[in-house]
PDB file of C-alpha atoms in Angstrom:
ATOM      1  CA  MET A   1      35.503 -49.575   4.661  1.00  0.00           C
ATOM      2  CA  LYS A   2      32.376 -51.472   5.610  1.00  0.00           C
ATOM      3  CA  LYS A   3      32.374 -49.500   8.926  1.00  0.00           C
ATOM      4  CA  LEU A   4      32.480 -46.199   7.043  1.00  0.00           C
ATOM      5  CA  VAL A   5      29.489 -47.310   4.796  1.00  0.00           C
ATOM      6  CA  THR A   6      27.461 -48.380   7.823  1.00  0.00           C
ATOM      7  CA  THR A   7      28.144 -45.106   9.610  1.00  0.00           C
ATOM      8  CA  PHE A   8      27.155 -43.108   6.519  1.00  0.00           C
ATOM      9  CA  LYS A   9      23.873 -45.117   6.197  1.00  0.00           C
ATOM     10  CA  LEU A  10      23.136 -44.486   9.828  1.00  0.00           C
ATOM     11  CA  PHE A  11      23.816 -40.792   9.472  1.00  0.00           C
ATOM     12  CA  ALA A  12      21.581 -40.537   6.347  1.00  0.00           C
ATOM     13  CA  VAL A  13      18.726 -42.412   8.119  1.00  0.00           C
ATOM     14  CA  ILE A  14      19.038 -40.062  11.169  1.00  0.00           C
ATOM     15  CA  SER A  15      19.142 -37.004   8.824  1.00  0.00           C
ATOM     16  CA  VAL A  16      15.912 -38.081   7.000  1.00  0.00           C
ATOM     17  CA  LEU A  17      14.062 -38.774  10.282  1.00  0.00           C
ATOM     18  CA  THR A  18      15.116 -35.424  11.772  1.00  0.00           C
ATOM     19  CA  LEU A  19      14.072 -33.505   8.623  1.00  0.00           C
ATOM     20  CA  THR A  20      10.750 -35.395   8.471  1.00  0.00           C
ATOM     21  CA  ALA A  21      10.002 -34.734  12.157  1.00  0.00           C
ATOM     22  CA  CYS A  22      10.758 -31.023  11.854  1.00  0.00           C
ATOM     23  CA  GLN A  23       8.561 -30.638   8.788  1.00  0.00           C
ATOM     24  CA  ASP A  24       5.392 -28.518   9.314  1.00  0.00           C
ATOM     25  CA  GLU A  25       2.365 -30.587   8.483  1.00  0.00           C
ATOM     26  CA  THR A  26       0.334 -27.576   7.310  1.00  0.00           C
ATOM     27  CA  SER A  27       1.408 -26.051   4.081  1.00  0.00           C
ATOM     28  CA  GLU A  28      -1.176 -23.303   4.167  1.00  0.00           C
ATOM     29  CA  MET A  29      -0.550 -19.797   5.320  1.00  0.00           C
ATOM     30  CA  PRO A  30      -2.511 -18.896   8.551  1.00  0.00           C
ATOM     31  CA  GLN A  31      -5.388 -16.617   7.658  1.00  0.00           C
ATOM     32  CA  GLU A  32      -5.747 -13.363   9.541  1.00  0.00           C
ATOM     33  CA  SER A  33      -9.047 -13.042  11.456  1.00  0.00           C
ATOM     34  CA  PRO A  34     -11.395 -10.374  10.142  1.00  0.00           C
ATOM     35  CA  ALA A  35     -11.427  -8.648  13.473  1.00  0.00           C
ATOM     36  CA  ALA A  36      -7.602  -8.104  13.355  1.00  0.00           C
ATOM     37  CA  LYS A  37      -7.729  -6.135  10.082  1.00  0.00           C
ATOM     38  CA  VAL A  38      -7.250  -2.365  10.527  1.00  0.00           C
ATOM     39  CA  SER A  39      -7.157   0.421   7.952  1.00  0.00           C
ATOM     40  CA  ALA A  40      -5.529   3.750   7.614  1.00  0.00           C
ATOM     41  CA  SER A  41      -8.746   5.375   8.694  1.00  0.00           C
ATOM     42  CA  ASP A  42      -8.481   3.474  12.026  1.00  0.00           C
ATOM     43  CA  LEU A  43      -5.074   4.907  12.522  1.00  0.00           C
ATOM     44  CA  LYS A  44      -6.231   8.390  11.669  1.00  0.00           C
ATOM     45  CA  LYS A  45      -8.929   8.113  14.457  1.00  0.00           C
ATOM     46  CA  GLU A  46      -6.186   7.451  16.949  1.00  0.00           C
ATOM     47  CA  ILE A  47      -4.060  10.400  16.061  1.00  0.00           C
ATOM     48  CA  THR A  48      -4.344  13.498  18.128  1.00  0.00           C
ATOM     49  CA  PRO A  49      -3.336  16.878  16.809  1.00  0.00           C
ATOM     50  CA  GLY A  50       0.049  17.893  18.126  1.00  0.00           C
ATOM     51  CA  LEU A  51       3.074  19.935  17.136  1.00  0.00           C
ATOM     52  CA  LYS A  52       3.477  20.641  13.494  1.00  0.00           C
ATOM     53  CA  ALA A  53       7.253  20.818  13.733  1.00  0.00           C
ATOM     54  CA  VAL A  54       9.501  17.684  13.603  1.00  0.00           C
ATOM     55  CA  PRO A  55      11.514  17.278  16.767  1.00  0.00           C
ATOM     56  CA  ASP A  56      15.231  17.827  16.391  1.00  0.00           C
ATOM     57  CA  HIS A  57      16.314  14.234  17.036  1.00  0.00           C
ATOM     58  CA  VAL A  58      13.787  13.039  14.419  1.00  0.00           C
ATOM     59  CA  GLN A  59      14.977  15.582  11.914  1.00  0.00           C
ATOM     60  CA  ALA A  60      18.557  14.352  12.542  1.00  0.00           C
ATOM     61  CA  GLN A  61      17.475  10.783  11.672  1.00  0.00           C
ATOM     62  CA  ILE A  62      15.699  11.953   8.557  1.00  0.00           C
ATOM     63  CA  ASN A  63      18.782  13.932   7.470  1.00  0.00           C
ATOM     64  CA  ASP A  64      21.014  10.830   8.054  1.00  0.00           C
ATOM     65  CA  SER A  65      18.508   8.715   6.075  1.00  0.00           C
ATOM     66  CA  LYS A  66      18.597  11.168   3.163  1.00  0.00           C
ATOM     67  CA  LYS A  67      22.373  11.065   3.116  1.00  0.00           C
ATOM     68  CA  ASN A  68      22.497   7.216   3.249  1.00  0.00           C
ATOM     69  CA  LEU A  69      19.841   6.918   0.442  1.00  0.00           C
ATOM     70  CA  GLU A  70      21.887   9.310  -1.705  1.00  0.00           C
ATOM     71  CA  GLN A  71      25.106   7.544  -0.967  1.00  0.00           C
ATOM     72  CA  TYR A  72      24.009   3.970  -1.591  1.00  0.00           C
ATOM     73  CA  LEU A  73      21.005   4.281  -3.970  1.00  0.00           C
ATOM     74  CA  LYS A  74      22.214   7.131  -6.179  1.00  0.00           C
ATOM     75  CA  ASN A  75      18.869   8.925  -6.434  1.00  0.00           C
ATOM     76  CA  ASP A  76      16.926   5.744  -7.157  1.00  0.00           C
ATOM     77  CA  LEU A  77      14.974   6.445  -3.943  1.00  0.00           C
ATOM     78  CA  GLN A  78      14.560   9.910  -2.275  1.00  0.00           C
ATOM     79  CA  ILE A  79      12.797  11.400   0.699  1.00  0.00           C
ATOM     80  CA  THR A  80      11.008  14.373  -0.908  1.00  0.00           C
ATOM     81  CA  GLY A  81       8.775  15.579   1.903  1.00  0.00           C
ATOM     82  CA  ILE A  82       7.657  15.026   5.454  1.00  0.00           C
ATOM     83  CA  THR A  83       4.290  15.709   6.895  1.00  0.00           C
ATOM     84  CA  VAL A  84       3.528  15.684  10.606  1.00  0.00           C
ATOM     85  CA  LEU A  85       0.033  14.418  11.195  1.00  0.00           C
ATOM     86  CA  GLY A  86      -0.063  14.452  14.986  1.00  0.00           C
ATOM     87  CA  LYS A  87       0.856  12.038  17.696  1.00  0.00           C
ATOM     88  CA  LEU A  88      -0.287   8.763  18.924  1.00  0.00           C
ATOM     89  CA  SER A  89      -1.475   9.002  22.452  1.00  0.00           C
ATOM     90  CA  THR A  90      -3.299   5.602  22.909  1.00  0.00           C
ATOM     91  CA  GLN A  91      -2.004   2.089  23.136  1.00  0.00           C
ATOM     92  CA  ARG A  92      -4.268   1.050  20.369  1.00  0.00           C
ATOM     93  CA  GLY A  93      -2.861   3.696  18.114  1.00  0.00           C
ATOM     94  CA  ILE A  94       0.706   2.463  18.778  1.00  0.00           C
ATOM     95  CA  GLU A  95      -0.379  -1.066  18.036  1.00  0.00           C
ATOM     96  CA  ILE A  96      -1.980  -0.149  14.765  1.00  0.00           C
ATOM     97  CA  SER A  97       1.029   1.796  13.622  1.00  0.00           C
TER      98      SER A  97
END
């Protein structure tokens, strides 16, 4: 019995030390740098006019999404319209999106 208690104490000490060592010392959320903030207007600058029609494979995904939303959310959330703005042709535009 004494051996079992000693084993349990050893396990408890190791657990406490492990959890303490893994704990992050900073409790604050990292702040974003002001240079990294982008807005919707920055994204609009990166969009180039393109086709106004939705490609077939995208339309198929939209239709599947509508069916899934209807099936699982029972009209709590719906896709009511889709607007094609253009296409992203630069790496920066892709990163912003």
